[in-house]
Amino acid sequence: MTSKLLAATAVVSASALILSACGNAGPGGGEEGELTDGKVVLAVLNDQSGVYKDLSGPNSVKAVEMAVADYQEKYGDDAVATEIEVTTADHQNKPDVANTKAQELYDRENADIILDVPTSSAALAVATQAAAKKKLYVNIGAGTTELTNDSCNSYTFHWAYDTYQLANVTGKTVTENGGTDWQIIYPDYAFGQDMDKSFTAAIEEAGGTIGEHIATPFPNDNFSTFLTKAATAEPNVIGAMQAGGDLINLVKQFNEGGYADQGIQLAVGLMFITDIHSLGVEAFSGVNFAEAWYWNADDENRAWADRFLEETDTRPSFAHAANYSAALQYLEAVQEEGTDDADTIVGNFEGKEINDVFLKNGTIRAEDHRVIHDVYLAKVKAPEDVEEDWDYEEIVSTIPAEDAFMPLEESTCDLG
């Protein structure tokens, strides 16, 4: 576990030292506020070494540090949080490890908020700890809709995407475009099971059918047997519900098996730009998929992505941008309220409308803590259309927030 202390940029000035001695400035630098332990601690809990390292991992920590720097630059001596610490831990994609690490972060490192947490089983474990400790938790990397349905709680927010939104964009669109006969291959844990369920509903609603639902181990590096089994039924679509390193292995073996030459289309349930970069644009060319954010979609995104490139030597995935957004909005809430008290921040978040570099037309729904925002149907470019490094995606259409995510009336969340 590592941590980094980020002092306010003006902390060496006399005025800043006075602010520190007084405790903290209140909202807008006026009234005096209250911080637990005299500082704000943001914890990033994710996969630092496994199949989800590239799509989130250490670079999500860097994105959170960028948010801290931007907060400090914006408010300077008027900042409520004059001392901010960013800490991180590796959950190894294991729910038991995530559960233990979350307890350590909240109890021993005094984390005010935990961010990220890919892997749905791990994400649900951390939600349980957030509820027990009454501390903030903003999930970025996991897809399960359980976080905002039966497993919701007052301290957990789901910021970037979920399996309903993925299926609603990709499953529905591919089926409506003629891909009506599916086989689904999914990783056999909470995320994969949720993806299978969400895609089945979206495909059937659009008029398609699913033959077999084929479960695979997670993580896994050999998908040949599962692909052969799926292709035996001669579907026109194989839906791959894997992500990160597992998806890269599956796509590689799909291409090696020559299934496209047999008239079978590969539909990808969840894809990150780091997956495309890993295998090369040729491997995914022409694939349609749901995208939560793209670095080159507009000037605002590109400007932030240029800064991220300078920090990390790579372009950001949507998970990196979403971690930046969540961290920055948390600090803005602390600034507005003059405190890092968890219940006060929850009240600040509920119903809040946000437009920032990640959230376009974003709203934090008060009733289930699902963050809805505009998302995109994207298409992987052909190699000859790529104009620069990481220029892999074409935005086909924008799906408005209220159409992309689960309607509130379908949510089973009860926050009490």
Tab-separated table of C-alpha atoms in Angstrom:
chain	number	residue	atom	x	y	z
A	1	MET	CA	0.000	0.000	0.000
A	2	THR	CA	1.369	3.406	-0.913
A	3	SER	CA	0.301	6.897	-0.115
A	4	LYS	CA	1.161	10.390	-1.215
A	5	LEU	CA	0.619	13.595	0.663
A	6	LEU	CA	-0.342	16.545	-1.471
A	7	ALA	CA	0.045	19.852	0.327
A	8	ALA	CA	-1.810	22.905	-0.875
A	9	THR	CA	0.195	24.854	-3.396
A	10	ALA	CA	0.348	27.936	-1.165
A	11	VAL	CA	1.042	26.112	2.078
A	12	VAL	CA	4.418	27.802	2.465
A	13	SER	CA	2.867	31.261	2.471
A	14	ALA	CA	2.123	33.016	5.736
A	15	SER	CA	-1.597	33.243	4.967
A	16	ALA	CA	-1.805	29.509	4.258
A	17	LEU	CA	-0.060	28.656	7.491
A	18	ILE	CA	-2.626	30.755	9.352
A	19	LEU	CA	-5.446	28.901	7.600
A	20	SER	CA	-3.900	25.625	8.580
A	21	ALA	CA	-3.501	26.709	12.182
A	22	CYS	CA	-7.169	27.754	12.288
A	23	GLY	CA	-8.227	24.354	11.026
A	24	ASN	CA	-9.764	24.986	7.620
A	25	ALA	CA	-11.444	27.711	5.667
A	26	GLY	CA	-15.186	27.373	5.219
A	27	PRO	CA	-17.022	27.283	1.905
A	28	GLY	CA	-15.566	29.891	-0.442
A	29	GLY	CA	-12.954	30.791	2.161
A	30	GLY	CA	-15.498	32.329	4.539
A	31	GLU	CA	-16.671	30.458	7.606
A	32	GLU	CA	-14.468	27.912	9.309
A	33	GLY	CA	-15.250	24.317	8.380
A	34	GLU	CA	-14.510	20.886	9.859
A	35	LEU	CA	-12.366	18.070	8.519
A	36	THR	CA	-12.025	14.706	10.219
A	37	ASP	CA	-8.384	14.155	11.209
A	38	GLY	CA	-7.573	17.623	9.877
A	39	LYS	CA	-7.184	16.361	6.312
A	40	VAL	CA	-9.002	14.729	3.416
A	41	VAL	CA	-7.945	11.199	2.438
A	42	LEU	CA	-8.922	9.795	-0.974
A	43	ALA	CA	-8.272	6.076	-1.439
A	44	VAL	CA	-8.058	4.336	-4.816
A	45	LEU	CA	-8.728	0.605	-4.481
A	46	ASN	CA	-8.258	-1.323	-7.723
A	47	ASP	CA	-6.297	-3.901	-9.698
A	48	GLN	CA	-2.656	-2.816	-9.636
A	49	SER	CA	-1.134	-5.928	-11.191
A	50	GLY	CA	-3.699	-8.136	-12.991
A	51	VAL	CA	-6.016	-8.161	-16.004
A	52	TYR	CA	-7.561	-4.738	-15.209
A	53	LYS	CA	-4.265	-2.948	-14.484
A	54	ASP	CA	-4.047	-1.128	-17.825
A	55	LEU	CA	-7.659	0.031	-18.087
A	56	SER	CA	-7.546	1.511	-14.592
A	57	GLY	CA	-4.751	0.547	-12.154
A	58	PRO	CA	-1.937	2.960	-11.262
A	59	ASN	CA	-3.044	5.495	-13.878
A	60	SER	CA	-6.363	5.955	-12.078
A	61	VAL	CA	-4.317	6.994	-9.049
A	62	LYS	CA	-2.597	9.535	-11.278
A	63	ALA	CA	-6.000	10.789	-12.478
A	64	VAL	CA	-7.111	11.319	-8.873
A	65	GLU	CA	-3.869	13.190	-8.150
A	66	MET	CA	-4.629	15.431	-11.151
A	67	ALA	CA	-8.031	16.206	-9.622
A	68	VAL	CA	-6.377	17.147	-6.334
A	69	ALA	CA	-3.934	19.421	-8.143
A	70	ASP	CA	-6.765	21.120	-10.044
A	71	TYR	CA	-8.746	21.630	-6.835
A	72	GLN	CA	-5.729	23.181	-5.140
A	73	GLU	CA	-5.001	25.444	-8.098
A	74	LYS	CA	-8.636	26.592	-8.278
A	75	TYR	CA	-9.095	27.455	-4.598
A	76	GLY	CA	-5.551	28.200	-3.427
A	77	ASP	CA	-5.609	29.807	0.021
A	78	ASP	CA	-9.411	29.538	0.118
A	79	ALA	CA	-9.378	25.737	-0.067
A	80	VAL	CA	-11.328	23.963	2.690
A	81	ALA	CA	-9.061	20.934	2.282
A	82	THR	CA	-5.614	22.367	2.900
A	83	GLU	CA	-4.094	18.916	3.291
A	84	ILE	CA	-5.104	16.094	0.957
A	85	GLU	CA	-3.715	12.573	0.917
A	86	VAL	CA	-4.124	10.077	-1.919
A	87	THR	CA	-3.613	6.467	-0.936
A	88	THR	CA	-4.011	3.240	-2.898
A	89	ALA	CA	-4.258	-0.522	-2.487
A	90	ASP	CA	-4.341	-3.573	-4.767
A	91	HIS	CA	-7.432	-5.776	-4.373
A	92	GLN	CA	-6.118	-8.385	-6.839
A	93	ASN	CA	-9.679	-8.784	-8.210
A	94	LYS	CA	-10.532	-10.888	-5.150
A	95	PRO	CA	-13.604	-9.971	-3.077
A	96	ASP	CA	-12.063	-11.193	0.190
A	97	VAL	CA	-8.951	-9.084	-0.397
A	98	ALA	CA	-11.111	-6.091	-1.377
A	99	ASN	CA	-13.142	-6.484	1.791
A	100	THR	CA	-10.010	-6.523	3.972
A	101	LYS	CA	-8.357	-3.642	2.137
A	102	ALA	CA	-11.505	-1.514	2.398
A	103	GLN	CA	-11.578	-2.033	6.173
A	104	GLU	CA	-7.902	-1.075	6.405
A	105	LEU	CA	-8.405	2.029	4.259
A	106	TYR	CA	-11.390	3.252	6.279
A	107	ASP	CA	-10.123	2.296	9.750
A	108	ARG	CA	-6.329	2.554	9.669
A	109	GLU	CA	-5.711	5.097	6.909
A	110	ASN	CA	-8.766	7.198	7.747
A	111	ALA	CA	-9.953	7.235	4.147
A	112	ASP	CA	-12.867	9.611	3.672
A	113	ILE	CA	-13.769	8.069	0.313
A	114	ILE	CA	-12.857	4.938	-1.654
A	115	LEU	CA	-12.775	5.247	-5.448
A	116	ASP	CA	-12.696	2.906	-8.466
A	117	VAL	CA	-12.897	-0.847	-7.440
A	118	PRO	CA	-13.237	-2.787	-10.705
A	119	THR	CA	-14.460	-6.424	-10.517
A	120	SER	CA	-18.098	-6.600	-9.483
A	121	SER	CA	-17.701	-9.166	-6.706
A	122	ALA	CA	-15.016	-6.972	-5.134
A	123	ALA	CA	-17.161	-3.871	-5.679
A	124	LEU	CA	-20.087	-5.414	-3.802
A	125	ALA	CA	-17.799	-6.371	-0.912
A	126	VAL	CA	-16.587	-2.771	-0.607
A	127	ALA	CA	-20.181	-1.488	-0.704
A	128	THR	CA	-20.893	-3.601	2.355
A	129	GLN	CA	-17.950	-2.013	4.187
A	130	ALA	CA	-18.991	1.498	3.141
A	131	ALA	CA	-22.440	0.923	4.615
A	132	ALA	CA	-21.023	-0.559	7.828
A	133	LYS	CA	-18.452	2.227	8.320
A	134	LYS	CA	-20.799	4.997	7.066
A	135	LYS	CA	-18.078	6.245	4.699
A	136	LEU	CA	-18.236	7.392	1.070
A	137	TYR	CA	-17.646	4.975	-1.768
A	138	VAL	CA	-17.822	5.933	-5.438
A	139	ASN	CA	-17.520	2.974	-7.752
A	140	ILE	CA	-16.057	3.555	-11.203
A	141	GLY	CA	-14.713	0.279	-12.561
A	142	ALA	CA	-17.374	-2.337	-11.824
A	143	GLY	CA	-20.408	-3.012	-13.983
A	144	THR	CA	-22.906	-4.796	-11.775
A	145	THR	CA	-26.311	-3.141	-11.474
A	146	GLU	CA	-26.634	-4.620	-7.993
A	147	LEU	CA	-24.780	-1.569	-6.628
A	148	THR	CA	-27.837	0.548	-7.426
A	149	ASN	CA	-30.514	-2.103	-6.969
A	150	ASP	CA	-30.846	-4.687	-4.189
A	151	SER	CA	-27.314	-4.052	-2.838
A	152	CYS	CA	-27.556	-0.257	-2.811
A	153	ASN	CA	-26.850	1.738	0.346
A	154	SER	CA	-26.747	5.374	1.403
A	155	TYR	CA	-22.957	5.725	1.096
A	156	THR	CA	-22.369	4.049	-2.282
A	157	PHE	CA	-22.563	5.792	-5.666
A	158	HIS	CA	-22.090	4.241	-9.134
A	159	TRP	CA	-20.430	6.809	-11.375
A	160	ALA	CA	-19.498	5.598	-14.874
A	161	TYR	CA	-21.434	2.684	-16.381
A	162	ASP	CA	-23.275	-0.557	-15.640
A	163	THR	CA	-24.309	-3.709	-17.446
A	164	TYR	CA	-27.825	-2.393	-18.174
A	165	GLN	CA	-26.352	0.588	-20.051
A	166	LEU	CA	-23.888	-1.615	-21.973
A	167	ALA	CA	-26.606	-4.046	-23.033
A	168	ASN	CA	-29.029	-1.262	-23.841
A	169	VAL	CA	-26.534	0.237	-26.289
A	170	THR	CA	-24.596	-2.703	-27.771
A	171	GLY	CA	-27.010	-5.658	-27.426
A	172	LYS	CA	-29.974	-3.711	-28.710
A	173	THR	CA	-28.100	-2.051	-31.604
A	174	VAL	CA	-26.408	-5.206	-32.913
A	175	THR	CA	-29.713	-7.110	-32.809
A	176	GLU	CA	-31.632	-4.342	-34.554
A	177	ASN	CA	-28.960	-4.321	-37.266
A	178	GLY	CA	-29.528	-7.987	-38.093
A	179	GLY	CA	-27.479	-9.855	-35.503
A	180	THR	CA	-30.436	-11.782	-34.137
A	181	ASP	CA	-28.997	-15.251	-33.382
A	182	TRP	CA	-26.605	-15.062	-30.401
A	183	GLN	CA	-24.364	-17.249	-28.283
A	184	ILE	CA	-23.091	-15.558	-25.117
A	185	ILE	CA	-19.730	-16.328	-23.491
A	186	TYR	CA	-19.407	-14.753	-20.045
A	187	PRO	CA	-17.002	-14.868	-17.081
A	188	ASP	CA	-18.594	-16.787	-14.230
A	189	TYR	CA	-18.661	-14.174	-11.463
A	190	ALA	CA	-20.935	-11.288	-10.487
A	191	PHE	CA	-20.040	-9.003	-13.422
A	192	GLY	CA	-20.324	-11.732	-16.065
A	193	GLN	CA	-23.553	-13.093	-14.663
A	194	ASP	CA	-25.023	-9.582	-14.625
A	195	MET	CA	-23.829	-8.943	-18.193
A	196	ASP	CA	-25.420	-12.196	-19.374
A	197	LYS	CA	-28.701	-11.259	-17.703
A	198	SER	CA	-28.710	-7.669	-19.037
A	199	PHE	CA	-27.733	-8.618	-22.598
A	200	THR	CA	-30.320	-11.402	-22.703
A	201	ALA	CA	-33.065	-8.941	-21.780
A	202	ALA	CA	-31.907	-6.325	-24.320
A	203	ILE	CA	-31.439	-8.829	-27.167
A	204	GLU	CA	-34.825	-10.469	-26.624
A	205	GLU	CA	-36.538	-7.091	-26.335
A	206	ALA	CA	-35.018	-6.167	-29.717
A	207	GLY	CA	-36.314	-9.389	-31.282
A	208	GLY	CA	-33.213	-11.595	-31.043
A	209	THR	CA	-32.649	-15.030	-29.504
A	210	ILE	CA	-29.837	-16.557	-27.447
A	211	GLY	CA	-28.812	-20.175	-27.903
A	212	GLU	CA	-26.395	-21.067	-25.118
A	213	HIS	CA	-25.065	-19.034	-22.211
A	214	ILE	CA	-21.487	-20.330	-21.834
A	215	ALA	CA	-19.713	-19.617	-18.544
A	216	THR	CA	-15.907	-19.401	-18.381
A	217	PRO	CA	-13.482	-19.197	-15.445
A	218	PHE	CA	-12.252	-15.761	-14.302
A	219	PRO	CA	-9.534	-14.810	-14.909
A	220	ASN	CA	-8.808	-17.043	-17.884
A	221	ASP	CA	-6.325	-17.200	-20.758
A	222	ASN	CA	-7.684	-20.045	-22.918
A	223	PHE	CA	-11.049	-19.479	-24.612
A	224	SER	CA	-10.599	-21.830	-27.589
A	225	THR	CA	-12.852	-24.567	-26.210
A	226	PHE	CA	-15.615	-22.091	-25.365
A	227	LEU	CA	-15.425	-20.407	-28.784
A	228	THR	CA	-15.579	-23.778	-30.553
A	229	LYS	CA	-18.641	-24.735	-28.518
A	230	ALA	CA	-20.373	-21.435	-29.318
A	231	ALA	CA	-19.580	-21.644	-33.042
A	232	THR	CA	-20.943	-25.193	-33.324
A	233	ALA	CA	-24.489	-23.796	-33.162
A	234	GLU	CA	-23.693	-21.575	-36.192
A	235	PRO	CA	-24.934	-18.300	-34.681
A	236	ASN	CA	-24.485	-15.016	-36.493
A	237	VAL	CA	-23.236	-13.324	-33.300
A	238	ILE	CA	-20.981	-14.440	-30.450
A	239	GLY	CA	-21.304	-12.029	-27.553
A	240	ALA	CA	-18.124	-11.738	-25.459
A	241	MET	CA	-18.786	-10.428	-21.947
A	242	GLN	CA	-15.153	-10.484	-20.795
A	243	ALA	CA	-13.123	-7.358	-20.085
A	244	GLY	CA	-9.522	-6.236	-19.876
A	245	GLY	CA	-6.855	-8.918	-20.300
A	246	ASP	CA	-9.465	-11.673	-20.606
A	247	LEU	CA	-11.148	-9.871	-23.506
A	248	ILE	CA	-7.807	-9.427	-25.263
A	249	ASN	CA	-7.138	-13.178	-25.024
A	250	LEU	CA	-10.636	-14.047	-26.257
A	251	VAL	CA	-10.473	-11.696	-29.261
A	252	LYS	CA	-7.036	-12.981	-30.202
A	253	GLN	CA	-8.316	-16.559	-30.202
A	254	PHE	CA	-11.532	-15.563	-32.053
A	255	ASN	CA	-9.393	-14.089	-34.836
A	256	GLU	CA	-7.004	-17.070	-34.882
A	257	GLY	CA	-10.013	-19.411	-35.178
A	258	GLY	CA	-11.229	-17.673	-38.338
A	259	TYR	CA	-14.785	-17.374	-37.033
A	260	ALA	CA	-15.433	-14.125	-38.892
A	261	ASP	CA	-14.806	-16.007	-42.146
A	262	GLN	CA	-17.619	-18.363	-41.099
A	263	GLY	CA	-20.023	-15.406	-40.992
A	264	ILE	CA	-19.964	-15.036	-37.217
A	265	GLN	CA	-19.837	-11.472	-35.870
A	266	LEU	CA	-18.119	-10.762	-32.556
A	267	ALA	CA	-20.033	-8.372	-30.280
A	268	VAL	CA	-18.048	-7.017	-27.343
A	269	GLY	CA	-19.986	-6.227	-24.189
A	270	LEU	CA	-17.423	-4.021	-22.478
A	271	MET	CA	-14.347	-2.561	-24.129
A	272	PHE	CA	-11.764	-0.037	-23.045
A	273	ILE	CA	-9.461	1.865	-25.370
A	274	THR	CA	-6.535	0.148	-23.666
A	275	ASP	CA	-7.877	-3.177	-25.010
A	276	ILE	CA	-7.756	-1.843	-28.584
A	277	HIS	CA	-4.260	-0.453	-28.027
A	278	SER	CA	-3.068	-3.781	-26.662
A	279	LEU	CA	-4.095	-5.925	-29.614
A	280	GLY	CA	-3.987	-3.311	-32.344
A	281	VAL	CA	-6.832	-1.639	-34.202
A	282	GLU	CA	-6.851	-4.370	-36.849
A	283	ALA	CA	-8.097	-6.940	-34.353
A	284	PHE	CA	-11.210	-4.898	-33.492
A	285	SER	CA	-11.792	-2.949	-36.727
A	286	GLY	CA	-15.509	-2.405	-37.371
A	287	VAL	CA	-16.661	-3.572	-33.909
A	288	ASN	CA	-19.512	-1.514	-32.421
A	289	PHE	CA	-19.547	-1.064	-28.671
A	290	ALA	CA	-20.880	1.144	-25.876
A	291	GLU	CA	-18.426	3.848	-24.835
A	292	ALA	CA	-18.824	5.933	-21.683
A	293	TRP	CA	-16.240	8.539	-22.721
A	294	TYR	CA	-13.657	9.008	-25.480
A	295	TRP	CA	-10.531	11.130	-25.154
A	296	ASN	CA	-10.818	12.610	-28.668
A	297	ALA	CA	-14.574	13.239	-28.750
A	298	ASP	CA	-14.294	17.027	-28.297
A	299	ASP	CA	-11.807	19.781	-27.453
A	300	GLU	CA	-12.462	19.600	-23.683
A	301	ASN	CA	-11.759	15.870	-23.560
A	302	ARG	CA	-8.669	16.194	-25.700
A	303	ALA	CA	-7.209	19.014	-23.598
A	304	TRP	CA	-7.538	16.873	-20.443
A	305	ALA	CA	-6.206	13.827	-22.294
A	306	ASP	CA	-3.151	15.842	-23.381
A	307	ARG	CA	-2.407	16.607	-19.731
A	308	PHE	CA	-2.924	12.947	-18.844
A	309	LEU	CA	-0.522	11.953	-21.623
A	310	GLU	CA	2.156	14.231	-20.166
A	311	GLU	CA	1.709	12.581	-16.752
A	312	THR	CA	1.469	8.941	-17.837
A	313	ASP	CA	2.780	8.661	-21.416
A	314	THR	CA	-0.540	7.091	-22.416
A	315	ARG	CA	-4.058	8.172	-23.403
A	316	PRO	CA	-6.813	7.792	-20.788
A	317	SER	CA	-9.540	5.178	-20.735
A	318	PHE	CA	-13.026	6.192	-19.609
A	319	ALA	CA	-12.194	4.734	-16.187
A	320	HIS	CA	-9.282	7.155	-15.806
A	321	ALA	CA	-11.473	10.126	-16.756
A	322	ALA	CA	-14.271	8.963	-14.444
A	323	ASN	CA	-11.900	8.620	-11.476
A	324	TYR	CA	-10.745	12.199	-12.115
A	325	SER	CA	-14.362	13.372	-12.290
A	326	ALA	CA	-15.467	11.600	-9.109
A	327	ALA	CA	-12.453	12.810	-7.109
A	328	LEU	CA	-12.881	16.399	-8.299
A	329	GLN	CA	-16.631	16.443	-7.606
A	330	TYR	CA	-16.021	15.007	-4.134
A	331	LEU	CA	-13.542	17.795	-3.372
A	332	GLU	CA	-15.980	20.370	-4.781
A	333	ALA	CA	-18.638	19.011	-2.404
A	334	VAL	CA	-16.218	19.330	0.529
A	335	GLN	CA	-15.535	22.896	-0.552
A	336	GLU	CA	-19.243	23.738	-0.834
A	337	GLU	CA	-20.152	22.193	2.517
A	338	GLY	CA	-17.027	23.136	4.489
A	339	THR	CA	-16.688	19.604	5.814
A	340	ASP	CA	-15.856	16.038	4.800
A	341	ASP	CA	-18.634	14.623	6.979
A	342	ALA	CA	-19.939	11.653	4.994
A	343	ASP	CA	-23.644	12.275	5.568
A	344	THR	CA	-23.265	15.920	4.557
A	345	ILE	CA	-21.454	14.961	1.341
A	346	VAL	CA	-24.135	12.362	0.553
A	347	GLY	CA	-26.736	15.113	0.890
A	348	ASN	CA	-24.692	17.371	-1.381
A	349	PHE	CA	-24.418	14.657	-4.054
A	350	GLU	CA	-28.048	13.512	-4.118
A	351	GLY	CA	-29.889	15.006	-7.079
A	352	LYS	CA	-26.871	17.073	-8.159
A	353	GLU	CA	-26.550	17.932	-11.850
A	354	ILE	CA	-22.978	17.921	-13.147
A	355	ASN	CA	-21.199	18.777	-16.369
A	356	ASP	CA	-17.469	18.168	-16.308
A	357	VAL	CA	-14.848	16.565	-18.518
A	358	PHE	CA	-16.378	13.094	-17.967
A	359	LEU	CA	-20.023	13.678	-17.095
A	360	LYS	CA	-22.005	15.226	-19.932
A	361	ASN	CA	-25.540	16.084	-18.802
A	362	GLY	CA	-24.799	14.133	-15.644
A	363	THR	CA	-27.197	13.691	-12.734
A	364	ILE	CA	-26.610	11.853	-9.449
A	365	ARG	CA	-29.987	10.213	-8.887
A	366	ALA	CA	-31.040	10.685	-5.274
A	367	GLU	CA	-33.265	7.613	-5.222
A	368	ASP	CA	-30.687	4.930	-6.117
A	369	HIS	CA	-27.322	6.789	-6.346
A	370	ARG	CA	-26.905	5.797	-9.998
A	371	VAL	CA	-25.035	8.523	-11.905
A	372	ILE	CA	-26.578	8.906	-15.347
A	373	HIS	CA	-24.952	10.783	-18.220
A	374	ASP	CA	-24.759	10.829	-22.008
A	375	VAL	CA	-22.973	7.778	-23.465
A	376	TYR	CA	-21.994	6.780	-26.986
A	377	LEU	CA	-22.246	4.073	-29.582
A	378	ALA	CA	-18.679	3.859	-30.883
A	379	LYS	CA	-17.063	1.974	-33.745
A	380	VAL	CA	-13.442	0.872	-33.987
A	381	LYS	CA	-11.807	2.550	-36.972
A	382	ALA	CA	-10.237	0.761	-39.895
A	383	PRO	CA	-6.410	0.935	-39.792
A	384	GLU	CA	-6.318	3.291	-42.798
A	385	ASP	CA	-8.552	5.792	-40.965
A	386	VAL	CA	-6.293	6.109	-37.907
A	387	GLU	CA	-4.622	9.529	-38.020
A	388	GLU	CA	-2.483	9.435	-34.855
A	389	ASP	CA	-1.587	7.200	-31.906
A	390	TRP	CA	-4.694	6.141	-29.919
A	391	ASP	CA	-7.021	7.522	-32.645
A	392	TYR	CA	-9.028	4.316	-32.652
A	393	GLU	CA	-12.686	5.253	-32.269
A	394	GLU	CA	-15.456	6.858	-34.289
A	395	ILE	CA	-18.424	8.149	-32.288
A	396	VAL	CA	-21.443	6.845	-34.222
A	397	SER	CA	-24.160	8.384	-32.061
A	398	THR	CA	-24.844	9.910	-28.654
A	399	ILE	CA	-27.389	8.223	-26.394
A	400	PRO	CA	-28.965	10.747	-23.980
A	401	ALA	CA	-28.555	9.954	-20.287
A	402	GLU	CA	-32.231	9.296	-19.644
A	403	ASP	CA	-32.365	6.778	-22.512
A	404	ALA	CA	-29.090	4.978	-21.767
A	405	PHE	CA	-29.524	3.910	-18.138
A	406	MET	CA	-32.078	1.854	-16.225
A	407	PRO	CA	-35.246	3.909	-15.680
A	408	LEU	CA	-35.835	4.819	-12.063
A	409	GLU	CA	-39.132	2.939	-12.017
A	410	GLU	CA	-37.250	-0.317	-12.709
A	411	SER	CA	-34.749	0.161	-9.873
A	412	THR	CA	-35.179	-2.107	-6.851
A	413	CYS	CA	-32.998	0.086	-4.634
A	414	ASP	CA	-34.414	1.080	-1.254
A	415	LEU	CA	-32.211	3.578	0.574
A	416	GLY	CA	-34.629	3.706	3.472
